[in-house]
C-alpha positions as a printed Julia matrix, in Angstrom:
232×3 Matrix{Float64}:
  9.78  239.57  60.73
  9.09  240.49  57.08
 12.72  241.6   56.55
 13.9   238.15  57.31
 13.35  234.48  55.23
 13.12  230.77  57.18
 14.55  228.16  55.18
 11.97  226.23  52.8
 10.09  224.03  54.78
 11.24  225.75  57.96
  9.87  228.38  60.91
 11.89  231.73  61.54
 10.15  231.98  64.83
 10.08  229.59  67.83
  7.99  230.26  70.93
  9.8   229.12  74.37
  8.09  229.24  77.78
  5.57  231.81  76.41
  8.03  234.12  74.5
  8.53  234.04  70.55
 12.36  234.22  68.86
 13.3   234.62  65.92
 16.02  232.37  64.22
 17.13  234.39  61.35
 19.27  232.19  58.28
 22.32  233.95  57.33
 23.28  232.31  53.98
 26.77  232.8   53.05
 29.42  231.55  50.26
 30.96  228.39  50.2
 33.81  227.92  53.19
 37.35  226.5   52.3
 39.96  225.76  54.49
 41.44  229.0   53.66
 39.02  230.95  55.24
 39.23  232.99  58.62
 36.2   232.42  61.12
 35.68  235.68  62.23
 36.23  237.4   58.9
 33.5   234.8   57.74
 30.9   235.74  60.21
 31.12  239.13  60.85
 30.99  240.18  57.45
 28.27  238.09  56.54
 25.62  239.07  59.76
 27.42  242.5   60.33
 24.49  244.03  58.33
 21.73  241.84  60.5
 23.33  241.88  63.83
 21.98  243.59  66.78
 23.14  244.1   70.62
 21.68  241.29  72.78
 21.72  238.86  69.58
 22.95  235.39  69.81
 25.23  233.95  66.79
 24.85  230.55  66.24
 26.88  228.66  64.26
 27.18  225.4   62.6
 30.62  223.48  63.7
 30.85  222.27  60.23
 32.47  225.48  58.8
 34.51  225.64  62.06
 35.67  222.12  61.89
 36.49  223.3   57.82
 38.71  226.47  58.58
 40.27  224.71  61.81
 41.77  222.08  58.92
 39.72  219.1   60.55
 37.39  218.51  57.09
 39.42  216.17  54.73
 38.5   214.27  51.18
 38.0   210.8   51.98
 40.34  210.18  48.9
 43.44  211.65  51.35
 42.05  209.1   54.37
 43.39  205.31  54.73
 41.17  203.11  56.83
 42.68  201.04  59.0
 41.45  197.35  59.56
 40.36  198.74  62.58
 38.04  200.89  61.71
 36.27  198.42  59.3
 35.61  196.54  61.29
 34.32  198.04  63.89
 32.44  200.0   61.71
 30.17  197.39  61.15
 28.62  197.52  64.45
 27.79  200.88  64.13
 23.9   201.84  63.74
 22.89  203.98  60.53
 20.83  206.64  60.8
 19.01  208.22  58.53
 19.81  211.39  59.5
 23.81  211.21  58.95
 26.35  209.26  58.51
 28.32  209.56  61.42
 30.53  206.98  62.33
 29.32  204.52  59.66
 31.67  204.73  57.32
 35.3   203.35  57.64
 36.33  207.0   57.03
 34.11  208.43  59.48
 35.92  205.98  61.78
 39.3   206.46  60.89
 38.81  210.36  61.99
 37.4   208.59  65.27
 40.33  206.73  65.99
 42.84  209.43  65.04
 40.83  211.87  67.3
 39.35  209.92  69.58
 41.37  207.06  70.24
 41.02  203.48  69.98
 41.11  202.75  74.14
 37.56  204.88  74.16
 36.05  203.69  71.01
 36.65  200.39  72.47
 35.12  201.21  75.83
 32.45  202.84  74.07
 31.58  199.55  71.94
 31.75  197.65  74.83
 29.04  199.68  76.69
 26.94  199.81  73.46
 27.36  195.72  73.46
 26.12  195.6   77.45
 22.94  197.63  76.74
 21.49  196.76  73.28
 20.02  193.29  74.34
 18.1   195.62  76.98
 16.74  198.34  74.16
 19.44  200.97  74.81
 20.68  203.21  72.33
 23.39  206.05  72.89
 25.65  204.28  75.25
 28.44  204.55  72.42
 28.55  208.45  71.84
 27.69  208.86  75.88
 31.1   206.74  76.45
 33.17  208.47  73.4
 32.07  211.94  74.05
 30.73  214.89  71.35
 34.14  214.22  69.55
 32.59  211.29  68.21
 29.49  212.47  67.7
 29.91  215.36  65.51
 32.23  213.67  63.11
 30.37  213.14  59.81
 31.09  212.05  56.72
 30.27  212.38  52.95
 26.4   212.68  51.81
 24.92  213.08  48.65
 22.95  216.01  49.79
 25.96  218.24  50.75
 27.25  220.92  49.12
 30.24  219.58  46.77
 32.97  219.26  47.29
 31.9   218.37  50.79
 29.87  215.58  49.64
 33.18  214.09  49.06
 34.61  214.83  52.43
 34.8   213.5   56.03
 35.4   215.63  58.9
 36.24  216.02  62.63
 34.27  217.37  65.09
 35.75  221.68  66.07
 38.77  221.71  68.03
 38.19  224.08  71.51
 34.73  224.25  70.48
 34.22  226.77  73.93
 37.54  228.54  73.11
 36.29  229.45  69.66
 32.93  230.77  71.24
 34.72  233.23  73.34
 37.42  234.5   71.22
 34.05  235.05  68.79
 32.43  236.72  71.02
 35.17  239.47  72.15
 35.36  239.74  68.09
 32.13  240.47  66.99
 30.68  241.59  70.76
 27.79  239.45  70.44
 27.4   235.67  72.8
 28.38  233.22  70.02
 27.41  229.28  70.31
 28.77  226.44  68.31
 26.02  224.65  66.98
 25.59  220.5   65.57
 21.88  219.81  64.79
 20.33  217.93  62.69
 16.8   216.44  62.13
 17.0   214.13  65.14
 19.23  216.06  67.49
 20.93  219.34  68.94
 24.03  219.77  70.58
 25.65  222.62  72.01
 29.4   222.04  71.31
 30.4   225.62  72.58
 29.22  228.77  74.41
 30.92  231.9   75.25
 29.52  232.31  78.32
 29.22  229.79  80.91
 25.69  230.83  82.61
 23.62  230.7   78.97
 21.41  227.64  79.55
 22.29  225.02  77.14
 18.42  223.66  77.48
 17.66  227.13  76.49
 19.89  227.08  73.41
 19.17  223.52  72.39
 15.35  224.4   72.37
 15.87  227.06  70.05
 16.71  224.65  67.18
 14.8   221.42  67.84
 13.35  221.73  64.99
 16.76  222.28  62.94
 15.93  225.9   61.55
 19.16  225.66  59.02
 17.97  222.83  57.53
 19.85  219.6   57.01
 20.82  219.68  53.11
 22.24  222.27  50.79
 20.7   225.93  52.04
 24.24  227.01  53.03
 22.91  229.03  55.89
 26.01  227.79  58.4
 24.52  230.7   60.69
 21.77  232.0   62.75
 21.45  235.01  64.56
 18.61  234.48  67.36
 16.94  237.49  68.61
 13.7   238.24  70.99
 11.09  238.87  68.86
  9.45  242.44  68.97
């Protein structure tokens, strides 16, 4: 364990049903557009990677080299989406769909039909103390889209993006790349998702427990990547 470094403020190792893991912080350049996944990855953990590892990785720098991360300069909002952006709760962990920009990716990629359907079910159940109903409705596609925050590495404070595109398809080409199971990861503070796993029988429970407590951190570390081990 002293080889490896946790993020400031964070744990490298998490204990699950009586067995520790480490979550080791791969920190890496900044990630344009231009950039190939794979060639991203593997030559950034090649040197840390180990058979039986897990790669996790954050579906921001996925979403970035799939082309689905865009200035919010380059993205009109519709009347649409301000107004139905006002009806949208703000967290203080993200901005999510609370921005007209934010929105406008919804409705490009999500489509206004199930944004509507999802508003509507948000409207049935918030008199009764529900909160959810919206992202349950609209799906992870809503859910990982984020938009610009001052904590973010420029020039992505600037920028809005969608969530990956074939989250599970990226997984699994990953995986026959680099030979190791691969997850796509969107965690924050408040919550974990597993967008994508190359392999069908890893237990997404499992995975998500391994970052409740959002080992990459939530601001600028620039640690898109985690390679999760047994520890010895």
């Amino acid at each position: 364990m002293e080889d490896y470094k946790a993020n400031e403020g964070k744990n490298l190792a998490i204990e699950i049903d009586g067995v520790k893991y480490l979550r080791i912080p791969v920190k890496t350049k900044l990630v344009m557009k231009e950039d190939d996944l794979f060639e991203v990855v593997n030559e950034y953990t090649k040197d840390i990677r180990r058979p039986g590892d897990i790669v996790f990785c954050s579906e921001k720098i996925i979403a970035i080299t799939q082309g689905r991360a865009f200035p919010i300069s380059e993205i009109k909002p519709s009347w649409l989406a301000k107004f139905l952006v006002k009806f949208v709760y703000k967290s203080p962990y993200g901005i999510g769909l609370g921005s007209p920009y934010t929105m406008q990716l919804a409705i490009i990629d999500v489509g206004v039909p199930r944004l509507l359907l999802g508003c509507l079910a948000a409207a049935v159940t918030k008199p009764f103390g529900v909160r959810g109903a919206f992202y349950k409705v609209c799906g992870p596609k809503a859910y990982a889209i984020d938009g610009p925050c001052d904590c973010t590495i420029p020039p992505y404070n600037r920028y809005a993006k969608m969530a990956p595109k074939n989250p599970d398809k990226v997984a699994r080409d990953m995986k026959t790349k680099l030979g190791n199971e691969f997850i796509v990861l969107d965690a924050n503070d408040l919550n974990v998702d597993i967008l994508g796993k190359s392999s069908k029988d890893l237990d997404e429970k499992f995975l998500k427990a391994l970052f409740k407590d959002n080992p990459l951190g939530q601001n600028s570390q620039q640690t898109p990547i985690a390679i999760v081990r047994r520890a010895e």
